[in-house]
Amino acid sequence: MESIVVAALYQFKVVAEPANLQQALKELCKAQGILGTLIVANEGINGTVSGSREAIDVLHNFLLAQGFNQMEYKESFAPEHTFRKLKIKLKKEIVTLGVHVDPREHVGTYLQPKEWHEFIQDPNVIIVDTRNDYEYLTGTFEGAIDPQTKTFGEFPAYVKEHLSDAKDKKIAMFCTGGIRCEKSTSYLLQEGFKEVYHLKGGILNYLAEIPAKESLWKGECFVFDRRVGVAHGVDIGHTAMCFGCGHPLFDGDTNSPKYEEGVSCPHCYEQTTDAQKARFRMRQSQHVLKQMLKE
């Protein structure tokens, strides 16, 4: 039985005292047993958390009372917590683009999943995946361009180098839950692009609304929690993750001599020190012990 609610949410809204909101959220989530990550900034809130039905309702109602009444808010379900820890972060941006844009002032045209499904079948539309390279490799839409970015902060440079001649073209962008496209479409409009569109609610919304047999989505959607990947219906997929670095594991990765469960994989082995690997081994052994005690 899937008794844990996974809530993904964001809203761009002026937060006068973000540190106060951070503290209040920390206290509430700890009291309710909620795990996951929430990012608070002057420009709003963003994050994904997991908890009981009652706990998530308490959090949702608290945010509504704080004036977050236009949240992009989606729920899915899992048999257990999808996070190991609670993190309430205070940052300059709720999603880091590194260039000043304000989605409350101007943003691309929203397309609901069914509208998006029809729109991206137009051969004159340029479809751009705004996510990172490893997310693209886990799954994407047919015909989508991979900007090959390691972080969202690299996206403006990609636009200047590769899309500057497409300002009169129809640009359709998508991301996991929609928040990156709030900023990426705002940025393109700021740069003089004429027709900019994005998938309302992101890939998660598309997977929830469009049946698998009709879908233009290929693969799974990478998510930043223990589910790793989700499929149509936002059901838990089969993608595995290296819990040393958080990178998804692809064919052959687990057969590499550089792979050690919970410690390292071919994508991070050279980047971590022996001391870090030792710490990861300790964490993995504690995790295995907890799982054994549950059984």
CSV table of C-alpha atoms in Angstrom, one decimal:
chain,number,residue,atom,x,y,z
A,1,MET,CA,0.0,0.0,0.0
A,2,GLU,CA,1.4,3.4,-1.0
A,3,SER,CA,0.8,5.4,2.2
A,4,ILE,CA,3.4,8.2,1.8
A,5,VAL,CA,2.5,11.4,-0.1
A,6,VAL,CA,5.2,13.0,-2.2
A,7,ALA,CA,4.4,16.7,-2.8
A,8,ALA,CA,6.3,18.8,-5.4
A,9,LEU,CA,5.6,22.5,-5.1
A,10,TYR,CA,6.8,26.0,-6.0
A,11,GLN,CA,5.6,29.6,-6.3
A,12,PHE,CA,7.3,32.8,-7.2
A,13,LYS,CA,6.2,35.3,-4.6
A,14,VAL,CA,7.9,38.0,-2.6
A,15,VAL,CA,9.0,36.7,0.8
A,16,ALA,CA,9.9,39.7,3.0
A,17,GLU,CA,11.6,37.6,5.7
A,18,PRO,CA,12.8,34.4,4.2
A,19,ALA,CA,14.8,33.4,7.3
A,20,ASN,CA,11.7,33.5,9.4
A,21,LEU,CA,9.8,31.3,6.9
A,22,GLN,CA,12.8,28.9,6.8
A,23,GLN,CA,12.7,28.5,10.6
A,24,ALA,CA,8.9,28.1,10.7
A,25,LEU,CA,9.1,25.4,8.0
A,26,LYS,CA,11.9,23.6,9.8
A,27,GLU,CA,9.9,23.4,13.0
A,28,LEU,CA,6.7,22.4,11.2
A,29,CYS,CA,8.3,19.7,9.1
A,30,LYS,CA,10.3,18.2,12.0
A,31,ALA,CA,7.1,18.1,14.2
A,32,GLN,CA,5.2,16.4,11.4
A,33,GLY,CA,7.9,13.9,10.4
A,34,ILE,CA,8.2,15.4,6.9
A,35,LEU,CA,11.4,14.7,4.9
A,36,GLY,CA,12.8,16.2,1.7
A,37,THR,CA,14.1,19.6,0.6
A,38,LEU,CA,12.4,23.0,0.5
A,39,ILE,CA,14.3,26.1,-0.8
A,40,VAL,CA,13.2,29.5,0.5
A,41,ALA,CA,14.3,32.8,-1.1
A,42,ASN,CA,13.1,36.4,-1.4
A,43,GLU,CA,11.6,35.3,-4.7
A,44,GLY,CA,9.5,32.4,-3.3
A,45,ILE,CA,9.6,28.7,-2.4
A,46,ASN,CA,10.4,25.5,-4.2
A,47,GLY,CA,10.9,21.9,-3.2
A,48,THR,CA,9.7,18.3,-2.9
A,49,VAL,CA,8.9,16.6,0.4
A,50,SER,CA,7.3,13.3,1.5
A,51,GLY,CA,5.2,12.5,4.5
A,52,SER,CA,1.9,11.1,5.8
A,53,ARG,CA,-1.3,12.3,4.3
A,54,GLU,CA,-2.0,14.3,7.5
A,55,ALA,CA,1.5,15.8,7.6
A,56,ILE,CA,1.4,17.0,4.0
A,57,ASP,CA,-2.0,18.5,4.6
A,58,VAL,CA,-0.6,20.4,7.6
A,59,LEU,CA,2.3,21.8,5.4
A,60,HIS,CA,0.0,22.6,2.5
A,61,ASN,CA,-2.4,24.5,4.7
A,62,PHE,CA,0.4,26.4,6.4
A,63,LEU,CA,1.8,27.5,3.0
A,64,LEU,CA,-1.7,28.7,1.9
A,65,ALA,CA,-2.0,30.7,5.1
A,66,GLN,CA,1.4,32.3,4.3
A,67,GLY,CA,0.0,33.6,1.0
A,68,PHE,CA,1.3,30.8,-1.3
A,69,ASN,CA,-2.2,30.4,-2.8
A,70,GLN,CA,-1.0,30.1,-6.4
A,71,MET,CA,1.4,27.2,-6.0
A,72,GLU,CA,2.2,24.8,-8.8
A,73,TYR,CA,1.4,21.8,-6.6
A,74,LYS,CA,1.5,18.1,-7.5
A,75,GLU,CA,1.1,15.0,-5.4
A,76,SER,CA,2.2,11.4,-6.1
A,77,PHE,CA,2.5,8.4,-3.8
A,78,ALA,CA,5.1,6.0,-2.6
A,79,PRO,CA,5.2,3.0,-0.2
A,80,GLU,CA,7.8,4.7,2.0
A,81,HIS,CA,9.6,8.1,2.4
A,82,THR,CA,11.4,9.1,-0.8
A,83,PHE,CA,14.0,11.1,1.1
A,84,ARG,CA,16.4,10.3,3.9
A,85,LYS,CA,16.7,13.7,5.5
A,86,LEU,CA,15.0,17.1,5.9
A,87,LYS,CA,16.6,20.2,4.4
A,88,ILE,CA,15.1,23.6,4.6
A,89,LYS,CA,17.6,25.8,2.6
A,90,LEU,CA,17.9,29.6,2.4
A,91,LYS,CA,19.2,30.7,-1.0
A,92,LYS,CA,19.3,33.7,-3.3
A,93,GLU,CA,17.1,32.0,-5.9
A,94,ILE,CA,14.6,29.1,-5.6
A,95,VAL,CA,16.1,27.7,-8.8
A,96,THR,CA,19.5,29.0,-9.8
A,97,LEU,CA,19.8,30.5,-13.2
A,98,GLY,CA,22.4,33.1,-12.2
A,99,VAL,CA,20.8,35.8,-14.4
A,100,HIS,CA,18.1,38.2,-13.1
A,101,VAL,CA,14.7,37.4,-14.5
A,102,ASP,CA,11.2,37.8,-12.9
A,103,PRO,CA,8.6,35.2,-14.0
A,104,ARG,CA,6.0,37.3,-12.4
A,105,GLU,CA,6.6,40.1,-14.9
A,106,HIS,CA,6.9,38.0,-18.1
A,107,VAL,CA,6.9,34.3,-18.8
A,108,GLY,CA,6.3,32.0,-21.8
A,109,THR,CA,2.9,30.7,-22.9
A,110,TYR,CA,1.8,27.8,-20.8
A,111,LEU,CA,0.6,24.7,-22.6
A,112,GLN,CA,-1.4,22.0,-20.7
A,113,PRO,CA,-0.3,18.4,-21.4
A,114,LYS,CA,-2.8,17.8,-24.2
A,115,GLU,CA,-2.0,21.1,-25.8
A,116,TRP,CA,1.8,20.3,-25.5
A,117,HIS,CA,1.3,16.9,-26.9
A,118,GLU,CA,-0.2,18.4,-30.1
A,119,PHE,CA,2.1,21.4,-30.3
A,120,ILE,CA,5.4,19.5,-30.3
A,121,GLN,CA,4.3,17.4,-33.2
A,122,ASP,CA,4.7,20.5,-35.4
A,123,PRO,CA,8.0,20.1,-37.3
A,124,ASN,CA,8.6,23.8,-37.1
A,125,VAL,CA,8.7,23.8,-33.3
A,126,ILE,CA,12.1,23.7,-31.6
A,127,ILE,CA,11.8,21.5,-28.5
A,128,VAL,CA,14.4,22.2,-25.8
A,129,ASP,CA,15.0,20.1,-22.7
A,130,THR,CA,16.1,22.6,-20.0
A,131,ARG,CA,17.3,19.9,-17.6
A,132,ASN,CA,20.8,18.6,-17.0
A,133,ASP,CA,22.5,16.1,-19.3
A,134,TYR,CA,22.0,13.1,-17.0
A,135,GLU,CA,18.3,13.9,-16.7
A,136,TYR,CA,18.1,14.0,-20.5
A,137,LEU,CA,19.8,10.6,-20.8
A,138,THR,CA,17.2,9.1,-18.3
A,139,GLY,CA,14.3,10.1,-20.6
A,140,THR,CA,13.0,12.9,-22.8
A,141,PHE,CA,10.5,13.8,-25.4
A,142,GLU,CA,10.9,12.7,-29.0
A,143,GLY,CA,12.9,15.2,-31.0
A,144,ALA,CA,14.0,17.3,-28.0
A,145,ILE,CA,17.4,19.0,-28.0
A,146,ASP,CA,19.9,18.2,-25.2
A,147,PRO,CA,21.7,21.5,-24.2
A,148,GLN,CA,24.3,19.2,-22.5
A,149,THR,CA,24.4,21.4,-19.4
A,150,LYS,CA,25.7,20.2,-16.0
A,151,THR,CA,23.7,22.8,-14.1
A,152,PHE,CA,20.8,25.1,-14.9
A,153,GLY,CA,23.2,28.0,-14.4
A,154,GLU,CA,24.8,27.0,-17.7
A,155,PHE,CA,21.6,27.5,-19.7
A,156,PRO,CA,22.0,31.2,-20.6
A,157,ALA,CA,25.3,30.5,-22.2
A,158,TYR,CA,23.7,27.7,-24.2
A,159,VAL,CA,21.0,30.0,-25.4
A,160,LYS,CA,23.5,32.7,-26.5
A,161,GLU,CA,25.7,30.1,-28.3
A,162,HIS,CA,23.1,27.9,-29.9
A,163,LEU,CA,19.7,29.6,-30.1
A,164,SER,CA,20.5,33.2,-30.9
A,165,ASP,CA,19.5,32.7,-34.6
A,166,ALA,CA,16.1,31.2,-33.6
A,167,LYS,CA,14.5,34.3,-32.1
A,168,ASP,CA,11.7,34.2,-34.7
A,169,LYS,CA,11.1,30.5,-34.3
A,170,LYS,CA,8.6,28.7,-32.0
A,171,ILE,CA,10.5,27.5,-28.9
A,172,ALA,CA,8.9,24.8,-26.7
A,173,MET,CA,10.7,24.1,-23.4
A,174,PHE,CA,10.1,21.6,-20.6
A,175,CYS,CA,11.5,20.5,-17.3
A,176,THR,CA,10.6,18.1,-14.5
A,177,GLY,CA,8.0,20.1,-12.6
A,178,GLY,CA,7.8,23.4,-14.4
A,179,ILE,CA,9.9,25.7,-12.3
A,180,ARG,CA,13.1,25.8,-14.5
A,181,CYS,CA,10.9,26.8,-17.5
A,182,GLU,CA,9.4,29.7,-15.5
A,183,LYS,CA,12.9,31.2,-15.6
A,184,SER,CA,14.1,29.9,-18.9
A,185,THR,CA,11.1,31.2,-20.8
A,186,SER,CA,11.3,34.5,-19.0
A,187,TYR,CA,15.0,34.7,-19.9
A,188,LEU,CA,14.3,34.0,-23.6
A,189,LEU,CA,11.6,36.7,-23.8
A,190,GLN,CA,14.0,39.1,-22.1
A,191,GLU,CA,16.6,38.2,-24.8
A,192,GLY,CA,14.1,39.1,-27.6
A,193,PHE,CA,12.7,35.7,-28.5
A,194,LYS,CA,9.1,36.1,-29.9
A,195,GLU,CA,7.3,32.8,-29.4
A,196,VAL,CA,8.2,30.9,-26.3
A,197,TYR,CA,6.1,28.1,-24.8
A,198,HIS,CA,6.5,25.7,-21.9
A,199,LEU,CA,4.8,22.6,-20.5
A,200,LYS,CA,2.5,23.6,-17.6
A,201,GLY,CA,3.4,21.5,-14.5
A,202,GLY,CA,6.4,19.9,-16.4
A,203,ILE,CA,7.0,16.3,-17.3
A,204,LEU,CA,5.3,15.1,-14.1
A,205,ASN,CA,2.1,16.7,-15.2
A,206,TYR,CA,2.4,15.2,-18.7
A,207,LEU,CA,3.1,11.7,-17.3
A,208,ALA,CA,0.0,12.0,-15.0
A,209,GLU,CA,-2.3,13.2,-17.8
A,210,ILE,CA,-1.2,11.4,-21.0
A,211,PRO,CA,-1.7,7.6,-21.4
A,212,ALA,CA,1.5,5.7,-22.1
A,213,LYS,CA,0.1,4.3,-25.3
A,214,GLU,CA,-0.3,7.8,-26.7
A,215,SER,CA,2.7,9.4,-25.2
A,216,LEU,CA,5.6,11.1,-26.9
A,217,TRP,CA,7.8,10.6,-23.9
A,218,LYS,CA,10.6,8.1,-24.1
A,219,GLY,CA,12.2,6.6,-21.0
A,220,GLU,CA,11.7,7.7,-17.4
A,221,CYS,CA,11.7,11.1,-15.7
A,222,PHE,CA,14.6,11.6,-13.4
A,223,VAL,CA,13.6,12.9,-9.9
A,224,PHE,CA,15.8,14.1,-7.1
A,225,ASP,CA,14.8,11.5,-4.5
A,226,ARG,CA,15.0,7.8,-3.8
A,227,ARG,CA,12.5,7.0,-6.5
A,228,VAL,CA,15.2,8.1,-9.0
A,229,GLY,CA,12.9,7.8,-12.0
A,230,VAL,CA,9.2,7.8,-12.5
A,231,ALA,CA,7.1,6.6,-15.5
A,232,HIS,CA,3.6,7.2,-16.8
A,233,GLY,CA,1.1,7.7,-14.0
A,234,VAL,CA,4.0,9.1,-12.0
A,235,ASP,CA,4.6,5.5,-10.9
A,236,ILE,CA,8.0,4.5,-9.6
A,237,GLY,CA,10.3,3.5,-12.4
A,238,HIS,CA,13.3,1.2,-12.7
A,239,THR,CA,16.2,3.7,-12.9
A,240,ALA,CA,18.8,3.2,-10.2
A,241,MET,CA,21.0,5.9,-8.7
A,242,CYS,CA,24.5,6.1,-7.2
A,243,PHE,CA,23.9,7.3,-3.7
A,244,GLY,CA,27.5,8.5,-3.5
A,245,CYS,CA,26.9,11.3,-6.1
A,246,GLY,CA,23.2,11.2,-7.0
A,247,HIS,CA,23.9,10.4,-10.7
A,248,PRO,CA,21.6,7.9,-12.4
A,249,LEU,CA,23.1,4.6,-13.3
A,250,PHE,CA,23.0,3.5,-17.0
A,251,ASP,CA,23.7,0.1,-18.6
A,252,GLY,CA,27.0,-1.3,-17.6
A,253,ASP,CA,27.6,1.2,-14.7
A,254,THR,CA,27.0,-1.4,-12.0
A,255,ASN,CA,29.5,-3.8,-13.6
A,256,SER,CA,32.3,-1.3,-13.5
A,257,PRO,CA,35.1,-1.8,-10.9
A,258,LYS,CA,34.5,1.8,-9.9
A,259,TYR,CA,30.9,1.0,-8.8
A,260,GLU,CA,30.3,0.3,-5.1
A,261,GLU,CA,26.8,0.4,-3.9
A,262,GLY,CA,26.1,3.6,-1.9
A,263,VAL,CA,29.7,4.7,-2.3
A,264,SER,CA,30.8,5.4,-5.9
A,265,CYS,CA,30.2,4.8,-9.6
A,266,PRO,CA,32.0,5.6,-12.9
A,267,HIS,CA,30.6,9.1,-12.9
A,268,CYS,CA,32.1,10.1,-9.5
A,269,TYR,CA,34.9,7.7,-8.6
A,270,GLU,CA,37.6,10.1,-9.7
A,271,GLN,CA,36.0,13.1,-8.0
A,272,THR,CA,35.7,11.8,-4.4
A,273,THR,CA,38.5,11.3,-1.9
A,274,ASP,CA,39.3,8.2,0.0
A,275,ALA,CA,38.0,9.9,3.1
A,276,GLN,CA,34.7,10.7,1.4
A,277,LYS,CA,34.4,7.1,0.2
A,278,ALA,CA,35.0,5.9,3.7
A,279,ARG,CA,32.2,8.2,5.0
A,280,PHE,CA,29.9,7.0,2.3
A,281,ARG,CA,30.6,3.3,3.2
A,282,MET,CA,29.7,4.1,6.8
A,283,ARG,CA,26.5,5.7,5.7
A,284,GLN,CA,25.6,2.8,3.4
A,285,SER,CA,26.3,0.2,6.2
A,286,GLN,CA,24.0,2.2,8.5
A,287,HIS,CA,21.3,2.2,5.8
A,288,VAL,CA,21.6,-1.5,5.2
A,289,LEU,CA,21.3,-2.1,9.0
A,290,LYS,CA,18.2,0.0,9.2
A,291,GLN,CA,16.6,-2.0,6.3
A,292,MET,CA,17.5,-5.3,8.1
A,293,LEU,CA,15.9,-4.1,11.3
A,294,LYS,CA,12.7,-3.1,9.4
A,295,GLU,CA,12.4,-6.7,8.1
